[in-house]
């Protein structure tokens, strides 16, 4: 698809809570379907990702493992894409990931308040669960 390792993009953590970048949402450990905010080239409106968020105190870790393109989406060479594509997406711009510096006031044990739109990036390979 022409996506490079480390390529970053904006990601709405949960498609049920789409909103402005500065708006915070409450998240708990669990499965989520998020929205890619697009880079204008490969993915545009309607691209979703499926994954898991883990909340530990005031920290969030996210790993999205399936890219869900919209119906009739095509790759960069014009070929139809499958319904689901395995990917490795993590939250954060670099290996530091996300921590308490990203949380908003109102976070509680077991739930975290964080901006609904964050930075995600593609990585290659596998990882262990936190």
Coordinates of N, CA, C and O in Angstrom, one line a residue:
X1 N 0.8 -1.2 0.0 CA 0.0 0.0 0.0 C 0.8 1.3 0.0 O 0.3 2.3 0.1
X2 N 2.1 1.1 0.0 CA 3.0 2.3 0.0 C 3.2 2.9 1.3 O 3.6 4.1 1.4
X3 N 2.9 2.2 2.4 CA 3.1 2.8 3.7 C 4.5 2.4 4.3 O 4.9 1.3 4.2
X4 N 5.2 3.4 4.8 CA 6.5 3.1 5.3 C 6.5 2.9 6.8 O 5.6 3.5 7.5
X5 N 7.4 2.1 7.3 CA 7.5 1.9 8.7 C 7.8 3.2 9.4 O 8.6 4.0 8.9
X6 N 7.1 3.4 10.5 CA 7.2 4.7 11.3 C 6.4 5.8 10.8 O 6.3 6.8 11.4
X7 N 5.7 5.6 9.6 CA 4.8 6.6 9.1 C 3.7 6.9 10.1 O 3.0 6.0 10.6
X8 N 3.5 8.2 10.4 CA 2.5 8.6 11.4 C 1.3 9.2 10.8 O 1.4 9.7 9.6
X9 N 0.3 9.3 11.5 CA -1.0 9.8 11.0 C -1.9 10.1 12.3 O -1.6 9.8 13.4
X10 N -3.0 10.9 12.0 CA -3.9 11.1 13.1 C -4.9 10.0 13.2 O -5.3 9.4 12.2
X11 N -5.2 9.6 14.4 CA -6.1 8.5 14.6 C -7.2 8.9 15.7 O -6.8 9.4 16.7
X12 N -8.4 8.7 15.3 CA -9.5 8.8 16.3 C -9.6 7.5 17.0 O -9.8 6.4 16.4
X13 N -9.4 7.4 18.4 CA -9.3 6.2 19.1 C -10.5 5.3 19.0 O -10.4 4.1 19.0
X14 N -11.7 5.9 19.0 CA -12.9 5.1 19.0 C -13.9 5.8 18.0 O -14.3 7.0 18.2
X15 N -14.4 5.1 17.0 CA -15.3 5.6 16.0 C -16.6 6.1 16.6 O -17.3 6.9 16.0
X16 N -17.0 5.6 17.8 CA -18.2 6.0 18.5 C -18.1 7.3 19.1 O -19.1 7.9 19.5
X17 N -16.8 7.9 19.2 CA -16.6 9.2 19.8 C -15.8 10.1 18.9 O -14.9 10.7 19.3
X18 N -16.2 10.2 17.6 CA -15.5 11.2 16.7 C -15.7 12.6 17.2 O -16.8 12.9 17.6
X19 N -14.7 13.4 17.2 CA -14.8 14.8 17.6 C -13.6 15.5 17.3 O -12.6 15.0 16.8
X20 N -13.6 16.8 17.7 CA -12.4 17.6 17.5 C -11.2 17.2 18.2 O -11.2 16.5 19.2
X21 N -10.0 17.6 17.7 CA -8.7 17.1 18.2 C -8.6 17.5 19.7 O -8.0 16.7 20.4
X22 N -9.1 18.6 20.1 CA -8.8 19.0 21.5 C -9.8 18.4 22.5 O -9.7 18.5 23.7
X23 N -10.9 17.7 22.0 CA -11.9 17.1 22.8 C -11.4 15.8 23.4 O -10.9 15.0 22.7
X24 N -11.5 15.7 24.8 CA -11.1 14.5 25.4 C -12.2 13.5 25.5 O -13.4 13.9 25.6
X25 N -11.9 12.2 25.5 CA -12.9 11.1 25.7 C -12.4 10.2 26.8 O -11.2 10.2 27.2
X26 N -13.3 9.4 27.4 CA -12.9 8.5 28.5 C -12.7 7.1 27.9 O -13.6 6.7 27.1
X27 N -11.6 6.5 28.2 CA -11.3 5.1 27.7 C -11.0 4.2 28.8 O -10.4 4.6 29.8
X28 N -11.4 2.9 28.6 CA -11.1 1.8 29.5 C -10.4 0.7 28.7 O -10.5 0.7 27.5
X29 N -9.8 -0.2 29.4 CA -9.2 -1.3 28.7 C -10.2 -2.1 27.9 O -11.3 -2.3 28.4
X30 N -9.9 -2.4 26.6 CA -10.9 -3.1 25.8 C -10.6 -2.9 24.3 O -9.6 -2.3 23.9
X31 N -11.4 -3.6 23.5 CA -11.3 -3.5 22.1 C -12.0 -2.3 21.5 O -13.1 -1.9 22.0
X32 N -11.4 -1.7 20.5 CA -11.9 -0.5 19.9 C -11.8 -0.5 18.4 O -10.9 -1.2 17.9
X33 N -12.7 0.2 17.7 CA -12.5 0.4 16.3 C -12.3 1.9 16.2 O -13.2 2.7 16.6
X34 N -11.2 2.3 15.6 CA -10.8 3.7 15.5 C -10.9 4.1 14.0 O -11.2 3.3 13.1
X35 N -10.7 5.4 13.8 CA -10.7 6.0 12.4 C -9.4 6.6 12.1 O -8.8 7.3 12.9
X36 N -8.9 6.2 10.9 CA -7.7 6.9 10.4 C -8.1 8.3 9.9 O -9.1 8.4 9.3
X37 N -7.3 9.3 10.2 CA -7.7 10.6 9.8 C -7.1 11.0 8.5 O -7.3 12.1 8.0
X38 N -6.4 10.1 7.8 CA -5.9 10.3 6.5 C -4.6 11.0 6.3 O -4.2 11.8 7.1
X39 N -3.9 10.7 5.2 CA -2.7 11.4 4.8 C -2.9 11.9 3.4 O -2.0 12.4 2.8
X40 N -4.1 11.8 2.8 CA -4.4 12.3 1.5 C -4.0 11.5 0.4 O -4.3 11.7 -0.8
X41 N -3.1 10.5 0.6 CA -2.6 9.6 -0.4 C -3.2 8.2 -0.4 O -3.8 7.8 -1.3
X42 N -2.9 7.5 0.7 CA -3.3 6.1 0.8 C -4.7 5.9 1.4 O -5.5 5.3 0.8
X43 N -4.9 6.5 2.6 CA -6.1 6.3 3.2 C -6.9 7.6 3.4 O -6.3 8.7 3.6
X44 N -8.2 7.6 3.2 CA -9.0 8.7 3.3 C -10.2 8.5 4.2 O -10.2 7.5 4.9
X45 N -11.2 9.3 4.1 CA -12.4 9.1 4.9 C -12.9 7.7 4.8 O -13.0 7.2 3.7
X46 N -13.3 7.1 5.9 CA -13.9 5.8 5.9 C -13.0 4.6 6.3 O -13.4 3.5 6.4
X47 N -11.7 4.9 6.4 CA -10.8 3.9 6.8 C -10.8 3.7 8.3 O -10.7 4.7 9.0
X48 N -10.9 2.5 8.7 CA -11.0 2.2 10.2 C -9.9 1.2 10.6 O -9.4 0.5 9.7
X49 N -9.6 1.2 11.9 CA -8.7 0.2 12.4 C -9.3 -0.5 13.6 O -10.0 0.2 14.4
X50 N -8.9 -1.7 13.8 CA -9.5 -2.5 15.0 C -8.3 -2.8 15.9 O -7.2 -3.3 15.4
X51 N -8.5 -2.7 17.2 CA -7.4 -3.0 18.1 C -7.8 -3.0 19.5 O -9.0 -3.0 19.9
X52 N -6.8 -2.8 20.4 CA -7.0 -2.9 21.8 C -6.3 -1.8 22.5 O -5.2 -1.3 22.1
X53 N -7.0 -1.2 23.5 CA -6.4 -0.2 24.4 C -6.2 -0.9 25.8 O -7.1 -1.6 26.2
X54 N -5.1 -0.6 26.4 CA -4.9 -1.0 27.8 C -4.7 0.2 28.6 O -3.9 1.1 28.3
X55 N -5.4 0.2 29.8 CA -5.3 1.3 30.7 C -4.7 0.8 32.0 O -5.1 -0.2 32.5
X56 N -3.6 1.5 32.5 CA -3.0 1.1 33.7 C -2.7 2.3 34.5 O -1.7 3.0 34.2
X57 N -3.5 2.6 35.5 CA -3.4 3.8 36.2 C -3.6 5.0 35.3 O -4.7 5.2 34.8
X58 N -2.6 5.8 35.1 CA -2.8 7.0 34.3 C -2.0 6.9 33.0 O -1.6 7.9 32.4
X59 N -1.9 5.7 32.5 CA -1.2 5.4 31.3 C -2.0 4.6 30.3 O -2.9 3.8 30.7
X60 N -1.9 4.9 29.0 CA -2.6 4.2 27.9 C -1.6 3.6 26.9 O -0.6 4.2 26.6
X61 N -1.9 2.4 26.5 CA -1.1 1.7 25.5 C -2.1 1.2 24.5 O -3.2 0.6 24.8
X62 N -1.9 1.5 23.2 CA -2.8 1.1 22.2 C -2.1 0.3 21.1 O -1.0 0.7 20.7
X63 N -2.7 -0.8 20.6 CA -2.2 -1.6 19.5 C -3.3 -1.9 18.6 O -4.3 -2.6 19.0
X64 N -3.3 -1.4 17.4 CA -4.3 -1.7 16.4 C -3.7 -2.7 15.4 O -2.6 -2.5 14.9
X65 N -4.4 -3.8 15.1 CA -3.9 -4.9 14.4 C -4.6 -5.2 13.0 O -4.1 -6.0 12.2
X66 N -5.7 -4.6 12.8 CA -6.4 -4.8 11.5 C -6.9 -3.4 10.9 O -7.5 -2.6 11.6
X67 N -6.5 -3.2 9.7 CA -7.0 -2.1 8.9 C -8.2 -2.5 8.1 O -8.2 -3.5 7.5
X68 N -9.3 -1.7 8.3 CA -10.6 -2.0 7.6 C -10.9 -1.0 6.6 O -11.4 0.1 6.9
X69 N -10.5 -1.2 5.3 CA -10.7 -0.2 4.3 C -12.2 -0.1 4.0 O -13.0 -1.0 4.2
X70 N -12.6 1.1 3.4 CA -14.0 1.2 3.0 C -14.3 0.3 1.8 O -13.4 -0.2 1.1
X71 N -15.5 0.0 1.6 CA -15.9 -0.9 0.4 C -15.4 -0.3 -0.9 O -15.4 0.9 -1.1
X72 N -14.9 -1.2 -1.7 CA -14.3 -0.8 -3.0 C -13.0 0.0 -3.0 O -12.6 0.6 -4.0
X73 N -12.3 0.0 -1.8 CA -11.0 0.7 -1.7 C -10.0 0.0 -2.6 O -10.1 -1.3 -2.7
X74 N -9.0 0.7 -3.1 CA -8.0 0.1 -3.9 C -6.6 0.5 -3.4 O -6.5 1.5 -2.7
X75 N -5.6 -0.3 -3.7 CA -4.3 0.0 -3.3 C -3.7 1.1 -4.2 O -4.4 1.5 -5.2
X76 N -2.4 1.4 -4.1 CA -1.8 2.5 -4.9 C -1.7 2.2 -6.3 O -1.5 3.0 -7.2
X77 N -1.8 0.9 -6.7 CA -1.8 0.4 -8.1 C -3.1 0.2 -8.6 O -3.3 -0.4 -9.7
X78 N -4.2 0.5 -7.9 CA -5.5 0.4 -8.4 C -6.2 -1.0 -8.2 O -7.3 -1.2 -8.7
X79 N -5.5 -1.9 -7.5 CA -6.1 -3.2 -7.2 C -7.1 -3.2 -6.0 O -6.8 -2.5 -5.0
X80 N -8.2 -3.9 -6.1 CA -9.1 -3.9 -4.9 C -8.4 -4.5 -3.7 O -7.6 -5.4 -3.7
X81 N -8.8 -3.9 -2.5 CA -8.2 -4.3 -1.2 C -9.2 -5.3 -0.6 O -10.4 -5.2 -0.7
X82 N -8.6 -6.2 0.2 CA -9.5 -7.1 1.0 C -10.3 -6.4 2.1 O -9.9 -5.2 2.4
X83 N -11.3 -7.0 2.7 CA -12.1 -6.4 3.7 C -11.3 -6.0 4.9 O -11.5 -5.0 5.6
X84 N -10.2 -6.8 5.3 CA -9.4 -6.5 6.5 C -7.9 -6.8 6.1 O -7.6 -7.8 5.4
X85 N -7.0 -5.9 6.5 CA -5.6 -6.1 6.2 C -4.9 -6.1 7.6 O -5.0 -5.2 8.4
X86 N -4.0 -7.1 7.8 CA -3.2 -7.1 9.1 C -2.2 -6.0 9.1 O -1.5 -5.8 8.1
X87 N -2.1 -5.3 10.2 CA -1.2 -4.2 10.3 C -0.7 -4.2 11.7 O -1.2 -4.9 12.6
X88 N 0.3 -3.4 12.0 CA 0.9 -3.1 13.3 C 0.9 -1.6 13.5 O 1.7 -0.9 12.9
X89 N 0.0 -1.1 14.3 CA -0.1 0.3 14.6 C 0.0 0.5 16.1 O -0.7 -0.2 16.9
X90 N 0.8 1.4 16.5 CA 0.9 1.8 17.9 C 0.6 3.3 18.1 O 0.7 4.0 17.2
X91 N 0.3 3.6 19.3 CA 0.1 5.0 19.6 C 1.4 5.7 19.9 O 2.3 5.2 20.5
X92 N 1.5 7.0 19.5 CA 2.7 7.8 19.8 C 3.5 8.0 18.6 O 3.5 7.2 17.6
X93 N 4.3 9.1 18.6 CA 5.2 9.4 17.5 C 6.5 8.6 17.5 O 7.2 8.6 16.4
X94 N 6.9 8.1 18.6 CA 8.1 7.4 18.7 C 8.1 6.3 19.7 O 7.0 6.0 20.2
X95 N 9.2 5.7 20.0 CA 9.2 4.5 20.9 C 8.8 4.9 22.3 O 8.4 4.0 23.1
X96 N 8.8 6.1 22.7 CA 8.3 6.6 24.0 C 6.8 6.3 24.2 O 6.4 6.0 25.3
X97 N 6.1 6.3 23.1 CA 4.7 6.0 23.2 C 3.9 7.1 24.0 O 4.3 8.2 24.0
X98 N 2.8 6.6 24.6 CA 2.0 7.5 25.4 C 2.2 7.3 26.9 O 2.3 6.2 27.3
X99 N 2.1 8.3 27.6 CA 2.1 8.2 29.1 C 1.3 9.2 29.7 O 0.4 9.8 29.1
X100 N 1.5 9.5 31.0 CA 0.7 10.4 31.8 C 0.7 11.9 31.2 O -0.2 12.6 31.4
X101 N 1.7 12.2 30.4 CA 1.8 13.6 29.9 C 0.7 13.8 28.9 O 0.4 15.0 28.5
X102 N 0.0 12.8 28.4 CA -1.0 12.9 27.4 C -2.4 12.9 28.0 O -3.4 13.1 27.3
X103 N -2.5 12.6 29.3 CA -3.8 12.5 29.9 C -4.4 13.8 30.2 O -3.7 14.8 30.5
X104 N -5.8 13.8 30.3 CA -6.5 15.1 30.6 C -7.0 15.0 32.0 O -7.1 13.9 32.6
X105 N -7.3 16.1 32.6 CA -7.9 16.1 33.9 C -9.1 15.3 34.0 O -9.9 15.2 33.0
X106 N -9.4 14.6 35.1 CA -10.6 13.7 35.2 C -10.3 12.3 35.0 O -11.2 11.4 35.2
X107 N -9.0 11.9 34.8 CA -8.7 10.5 34.7 C -8.8 9.9 36.1 O -8.5 10.5 37.1
X108 N -9.3 8.6 36.1 CA -9.4 7.9 37.4 C -8.8 6.5 37.2 O -8.5 6.1 36.1
X109 N -8.6 5.8 38.3 CA -8.1 4.4 38.2 C -9.0 3.6 37.3 O -10.3 3.6 37.5
X110 N -8.5 2.9 36.3 CA -9.3 2.1 35.4 C -9.9 2.8 34.2 O -10.4 2.2 33.3
X111 N -9.8 4.1 34.2 CA -10.3 4.9 33.1 C -9.4 6.1 32.9 O -8.8 6.6 33.8
X112 N -9.2 6.5 31.6 CA -8.3 7.6 31.3 C -9.0 8.6 30.4 O -9.8 8.2 29.6
X113 N -8.8 9.8 30.7 CA -9.3 10.9 29.8 C -8.1 11.3 28.9 O -7.0 11.7 29.4
X114 N -8.3 11.3 27.6 CA -7.3 11.6 26.7 C -7.9 12.1 25.4 O -9.1 11.9 25.2
X115 N -7.2 12.9 24.7 CA -7.7 13.5 23.4 C -8.3 12.4 22.6 O -7.7 11.3 22.5
X116 N -9.4 12.6 21.9 CA -10.0 11.6 21.1 C -9.2 11.3 19.8 O -9.2 10.2 19.2
X117 N -8.5 12.3 19.3 CA -7.6 12.2 18.2 C -6.2 12.3 18.6 O -5.8 13.3 19.3
X118 N -5.4 11.3 18.3 CA -4.0 11.2 18.7 C -3.1 10.8 17.5 O -3.6 10.6 16.4
X119 N -1.8 10.8 17.7 CA -0.9 10.3 16.7 C -0.8 8.8 16.8 O -0.6 8.2 17.9
X120 N -0.8 8.1 15.7 CA -0.5 6.7 15.6 C 0.6 6.5 14.6 O 0.8 7.4 13.8
X121 N 1.2 5.4 14.6 CA 2.2 5.1 13.5 C 2.3 3.6 13.2 O 2.0 2.8 14.0
X122 N 2.6 3.4 12.0 CA 2.8 2.0 11.5 C 4.1 1.5 11.9 O 5.1 2.2 11.8
X123 N 4.2 0.2 12.4 CA 5.4 -0.4 12.6 C 5.4 -1.8 12.0 O 4.3 -2.3 11.7
X124 N 6.5 -2.4 11.8 CA 6.6 -3.8 11.2 C 7.0 -4.7 12.3 O 7.8 -4.4 13.2
X125 N 6.5 -5.9 12.3 CA 6.9 -6.9 13.3 C 5.8 -7.2 14.3 O 4.7 -6.7 14.2
X126 N 6.1 -7.9 15.3 CA 5.2 -8.3 16.3 C 5.6 -7.7 17.6 O 6.7 -7.2 17.8
X127 N 4.7 -7.7 18.6 CA 5.0 -7.2 19.9 C 4.3 -8.1 21.0 O 3.4 -8.9 20.6
X128 N 4.8 -8.0 22.2 CA 4.1 -8.7 23.3 C 3.0 -7.8 23.9 O 3.2 -6.5 23.8
X129 N 2.0 -8.3 24.5 CA 1.0 -7.5 25.1 C 1.6 -6.9 26.4 O 2.4 -7.5 27.0
X130 N 1.2 -5.7 26.7 CA 1.7 -5.1 27.9 C 1.1 -5.8 29.1 O 0.2 -6.5 29.1

